[in-house]
């Protein structure tokens, strides 16, 4: 029945996601929504003016919530990262404003009759993903956040740079909050056939420094242009493609964890209905504590913000 | 020997071109250059943080002119479109500033030993393309501008919208200056098996209005976000891909026209060495006059600006 | 709702189409059907063993007509081209056998409740497409054949070789029967901005010889491996992609022509519901006669074969 | 300097590799070589007749060893798998014939001045890869075989089917000979965040049966069509792409192992110069014994065949 993706929020992230989708021919129908009618119209026309020079055709609709009814995936890229200029990158400065936006947008999604999977990029993503689930009333498995899929990519890039290998050949995860309480779960990370801890010992790598590099990566990006968009939008589209193709792909996205009672990032299997099942990591005691801390932090922030 | 592309200028256009190239895996080596070291670093890191979630590997180097020596293509996306906010979209407000930048960048390209094809997006593109050719000393066939490849796409989109067909199925060209003196050469435009003039007669289409829509398209994009990037960067990358694959593809790009003594857009065959040969359109007398006018305008502007 | 394609017939053509779709990630669900259970199982497993090394996930189902119910497109690649070894390439030797197969397959498609678009590659394609329409009871616009989309490609290749340009930059069509009564409608063919007839005059090209080259192309392929598959399967998938993305793309496929009362190839606009509208070519008197002849031939053959 | 790939051997494997490359636009120049001039011409023309309906341009040259001089990668797909019909799938029946062919082809590759990376698919691949290295005189790191990259994919598919997950989300390797002495190194295999041995315990999976399924996969494919091509050609092209893009990607290919004195499959990092470095797996004692056995087997077969 053809692939239909909705993207809500045409800021730098939403536009980069849309560009990636249009350039790759990944959707047949693309619904772009933004309160700033001039901006979303501008991007839509710009994409359409790219199409005569592209190999693929994409049908673009703007600002029509009704047409989300039969979408396979909606990506929420709403938010205002410029606020983080003031907060020095703390994503929670976006929370109060985004809560209001999410309530509004979530109601409209619900009213559209949408019954696909919602992929949330909006920050602070774990809290917001939970809120979206509540407002839309979608089953928990049908609402996920990009979470530490991005941070895991940052970790992989940092490790790969140190080992001079392709970042896709580093396996493992950053877990927990897509925020300061997250951590690289080094016990899960492997490269060159070895646990990263073993490699670190042999090659005298400082994992704390690499962890730092991964975090700094995000700040380098943010400081250099006052937003980040390519890494996170690619993570969002990757999740969307797994959903569209019912891939049952393992992705470290923010998902509702019964055992913690919150949304946080932990690798799960993602298919057409969203989260299909969870992986089960053999974390160290220290990592489990960090994860609990991260869960508690998200829980508290959720309570403060949403009640 | 693998594909190597350089992009100079990491503004909205250069970054969108780089994103398209990275996401599509179209280059093996990508050299990104910008005076704003923080911005180009930011984008490079952002792309690298996308790569663990992408199917392709791209090696990114930043701010290293030496590494352009064996590049196949360099795309110039330097410029400051924000100046056009003052000039109401008149691209010539960018000229004085860009002339200085182009002299600087052109000298550096020359010094690198680059002997591939230079694809210029920088505005006003016809004048700047000529200047780039002069400064780099590259053969004229190895320096082209995206020119009205974008405007032709805009025209195709506008025609296609009116006929409810895919914009790739409208053939024909906008010719001359990538600027106000350009024109849709309606005698070259066909769709649905018919000359557009015939269709216009039958369906009561107002071609002047469609021409206007195509121009307005550009302004809609510019007004909505104060820059345009997806359409024009896609045009630039399309030209780059034709060069890389030695496609001998027909593209309406800005190229040096002996008969006019200036760079202007007219469809030519583009391959690994740039312009291979020219097409020969059967333009109407009126179209030829418009083209002459456009050529004269570019000539005069070139003289004023560069001497 | 994700993209679902069915392919019936896993010979060289069906398998090449499936390979192209799997390698490009163009379908989310792919239903492969063949009477030879061992062969279709073999190909399905082979594709699945390719997937760990591919960027995309495709869900493959075999020999399940029921699952075609909600397919967007079905490609019919049934047939036995090896018969043409005896007939010296005459596609009609396949007719008697294919009529029986089509009746069987068509009934099963009908029983599945399929309501998408059927793209027929099975030869002799114009007669068979008509038969498929009759048996499935699908609206005429929802049943098309690849027809001379392949022959047009052959003509474009031959012209492009002579002019040393990209074959995608030759416009125009071969019309009529995908068989011996077809013809290159030279009045529709353009390259390098000129009618091909003009170029032929200037460059002393012998269009009859090029026409011959285009036909010989097919025989060169057939004689070299006793089947043809890449060109024709690419044509079929191109049509399928236009349908999936509702592109309203102009394609010279076999479609039901009221004015002739048969299926034959003439460029039409193809979208999600199949044929949306027709183009209207300004053919010469001679070309119109050839088209009438081709139509009469198909009509007679249809009558003989199906009654 | 654009991407150039050579493929020697236009059987089912070579043709499928070429199709994948042409359809994906992965090479700018593609050199196809086969002793059967009619077959390679047939495929080349067939690909060229696909191109007007493809988004990418590929320049195809046939049977010109000289043009391999500046190729980045050559894929050897020579061989005659039909012999295995007699040997019940034993790849060594191909050895005597392939030794002669490889000597001939290897000399011609050497004479061309080729200095890229040779990717060998020809069976029995470990012995043949060693022979190719010897005959061409290329450095050992520049000659690799697809080896158990295919068998690892088969294992991943079998595991993934049992767990209902994407086969790309199973990590780990089949090691040793691409032949009967190979084995799934279960200690390296993980899925769902767990060692496969752990999952097997929990879910009562029979790993020996899965290992068997993986092997049977190959026979299912072979028996169903008397050759296998999609899985193995995809493995070969994946290696080629890692080389072209200098990805430093981890691939379980056949590479020269100093410690065993033979070519066998073990994961290594592959970039533009072929093998960059090796991984170091923590194999169990039993697995190390199996690997030694496999190495000894290859060594003996090499001695017998080549001396």
mmCIF file with all atom_site columns, N, CA and C in Angstrom, chain D residues 96-114:
data_model
loop_
_atom_site.group_PDB
_atom_site.id
_atom_site.type_symbol
_atom_site.label_atom_id
_atom_site.label_alt_id
_atom_site.label_comp_id
_atom_site.label_asym_id
_atom_site.label_entity_id
_atom_site.label_seq_id
_atom_site.pdbx_PDB_ins_code
_atom_site.Cartn_x
_atom_site.Cartn_y
_atom_site.Cartn_z
_atom_site.occupancy
_atom_site.B_iso_or_equiv
_atom_site.pdbx_formal_charge
_atom_site.auth_seq_id
_atom_site.auth_comp_id
_atom_site.auth_asym_id
_atom_site.auth_atom_id
_atom_site.pdbx_PDB_model_num
ATOM 1  N N  . UNK D 1 96  ? 40.954 -28.957 -10.584 1.00 0.00 ? 96  UNK D N  1
ATOM 2  C CA . UNK D 1 96  ? 41.897 -29.140 -11.698 1.00 0.00 ? 96  UNK D CA 1
ATOM 3  C C  . UNK D 1 96  ? 41.651 -28.152 -12.845 1.00 0.00 ? 96  UNK D C  1
ATOM 4  N N  . UNK D 1 97  ? 40.399 -28.041 -13.242 1.00 0.00 ? 97  UNK D N  1
ATOM 5  C CA . UNK D 1 97  ? 40.079 -27.121 -14.339 1.00 0.00 ? 97  UNK D CA 1
ATOM 6  C C  . UNK D 1 97  ? 40.385 -25.682 -13.962 1.00 0.00 ? 97  UNK D C  1
ATOM 7  N N  . UNK D 1 98  ? 40.002 -25.305 -12.751 1.00 0.00 ? 98  UNK D N  1
ATOM 8  C CA . UNK D 1 98  ? 40.196 -23.911 -12.354 1.00 0.00 ? 98  UNK D CA 1
ATOM 9  C C  . UNK D 1 98  ? 41.668 -23.550 -12.202 1.00 0.00 ? 98  UNK D C  1
ATOM 10 N N  . UNK D 1 99  ? 42.498 -24.519 -11.810 1.00 0.00 ? 99  UNK D N  1
ATOM 11 C CA . UNK D 1 99  ? 43.933 -24.235 -11.684 1.00 0.00 ? 99  UNK D CA 1
ATOM 12 C C  . UNK D 1 99  ? 44.480 -23.741 -13.025 1.00 0.00 ? 99  UNK D C  1
ATOM 13 N N  . UNK D 1 100 ? 44.110 -24.430 -14.082 1.00 0.00 ? 100 UNK D N  1
ATOM 14 C CA . UNK D 1 100 ? 44.595 -24.023 -15.405 1.00 0.00 ? 100 UNK D CA 1
ATOM 15 C C  . UNK D 1 100 ? 44.077 -22.643 -15.786 1.00 0.00 ? 100 UNK D C  1
ATOM 16 N N  . UNK D 1 101 ? 42.768 -22.438 -15.524 1.00 0.00 ? 101 UNK D N  1
ATOM 17 C CA . UNK D 1 101 ? 42.169 -21.138 -15.866 1.00 0.00 ? 101 UNK D CA 1
ATOM 18 C C  . UNK D 1 101 ? 42.817 -20.009 -15.078 1.00 0.00 ? 101 UNK D C  1
ATOM 19 N N  . UNK D 1 102 ? 43.065 -20.275 -13.800 1.00 0.00 ? 102 UNK D N  1
ATOM 20 C CA . UNK D 1 102 ? 43.614 -19.238 -12.932 1.00 0.00 ? 102 UNK D CA 1
ATOM 21 C C  . UNK D 1 102 ? 45.037 -18.872 -13.354 1.00 0.00 ? 102 UNK D C  1
ATOM 22 N N  . UNK D 1 103 ? 45.794 -19.867 -13.768 1.00 0.00 ? 103 UNK D N  1
ATOM 23 C CA . UNK D 1 103 ? 47.153 -19.569 -14.235 1.00 0.00 ? 103 UNK D CA 1
ATOM 24 C C  . UNK D 1 103 ? 47.085 -18.638 -15.443 1.00 0.00 ? 103 UNK D C  1
ATOM 25 N N  . UNK D 1 104 ? 46.193 -18.962 -16.341 1.00 0.00 ? 104 UNK D N  1
ATOM 26 C CA . UNK D 1 104 ? 46.033 -18.156 -17.547 1.00 0.00 ? 104 UNK D CA 1
ATOM 27 C C  . UNK D 1 104 ? 45.556 -16.737 -17.206 1.00 0.00 ? 104 UNK D C  1
ATOM 28 N N  . UNK D 1 105 ? 44.483 -16.676 -16.447 1.00 0.00 ? 105 UNK D N  1
ATOM 29 C CA . UNK D 1 105 ? 43.894 -15.374 -16.093 1.00 0.00 ? 105 UNK D CA 1
ATOM 30 C C  . UNK D 1 105 ? 44.860 -14.572 -15.220 1.00 0.00 ? 105 UNK D C  1
ATOM 31 N N  . UNK D 1 106 ? 45.480 -15.244 -14.283 1.00 0.00 ? 106 UNK D N  1
ATOM 32 C CA . UNK D 1 106 ? 46.417 -14.565 -13.382 1.00 0.00 ? 106 UNK D CA 1
ATOM 33 C C  . UNK D 1 106 ? 47.576 -13.933 -14.136 1.00 0.00 ? 106 UNK D C  1
ATOM 34 N N  . UNK D 1 107 ? 48.094 -14.639 -15.106 1.00 0.00 ? 107 UNK D N  1
ATOM 35 C CA . UNK D 1 107 ? 49.175 -14.078 -15.934 1.00 0.00 ? 107 UNK D CA 1
ATOM 36 C C  . UNK D 1 107 ? 48.711 -12.825 -16.666 1.00 0.00 ? 107 UNK D C  1
ATOM 37 N N  . UNK D 1 108 ? 47.501 -12.890 -17.161 1.00 0.00 ? 108 UNK D N  1
ATOM 38 C CA . UNK D 1 108 ? 46.971 -11.735 -17.911 1.00 0.00 ? 108 UNK D CA 1
ATOM 39 C C  . UNK D 1 108 ? 46.729 -10.545 -16.990 1.00 0.00 ? 108 UNK D C  1
ATOM 40 N N  . UNK D 1 109 ? 46.259 -10.833 -15.775 1.00 0.00 ? 109 UNK D N  1
ATOM 41 C CA . UNK D 1 109 ? 46.074 -9.751  -14.807 1.00 0.00 ? 109 UNK D CA 1
ATOM 42 C C  . UNK D 1 109 ? 47.432 -9.121  -14.509 1.00 0.00 ? 109 UNK D C  1
ATOM 43 N N  . UNK D 1 110 ? 48.422 -9.965  -14.296 1.00 0.00 ? 110 UNK D N  1
ATOM 44 C CA . UNK D 1 110 ? 49.776 -9.479  -14.007 1.00 0.00 ? 110 UNK D CA 1
ATOM 45 C C  . UNK D 1 110 ? 50.294 -8.614  -15.155 1.00 0.00 ? 110 UNK D C  1
ATOM 46 N N  . UNK D 1 111 ? 50.115 -9.116  -16.353 1.00 0.00 ? 111 UNK D N  1
ATOM 47 C CA . UNK D 1 111 ? 50.602 -8.396  -17.539 1.00 0.00 ? 111 UNK D CA 1
ATOM 48 C C  . UNK D 1 111 ? 49.926 -7.035  -17.696 1.00 0.00 ? 111 UNK D C  1
ATOM 49 N N  . UNK D 1 112 ? 48.703 -6.913  -17.178 1.00 0.00 ? 112 UNK D N  1
ATOM 50 C CA . UNK D 1 112 ? 47.974 -5.641  -17.335 1.00 0.00 ? 112 UNK D CA 1
ATOM 51 C C  . UNK D 1 112 ? 48.575 -4.538  -16.468 1.00 0.00 ? 112 UNK D C  1
ATOM 52 N N  . UNK D 1 113 ? 49.374 -4.943  -15.457 1.00 0.00 ? 113 UNK D N  1
ATOM 53 C CA . UNK D 1 113 ? 49.926 -3.948  -14.542 1.00 0.00 ? 113 UNK D CA 1
ATOM 54 C C  . UNK D 1 113 ? 48.986 -3.620  -13.389 1.00 0.00 ? 113 UNK D C  1
ATOM 55 N N  . UNK D 1 114 ? 47.925 -4.400  -13.259 1.00 0.00 ? 114 UNK D N  1
ATOM 56 C CA . UNK D 1 114 ? 46.945 -4.201  -12.180 1.00 0.00 ? 114 UNK D CA 1
ATOM 57 C C  . UNK D 1 114 ? 47.618 -4.168  -10.812 1.00 0.00 ? 114 UNK D C  1
#
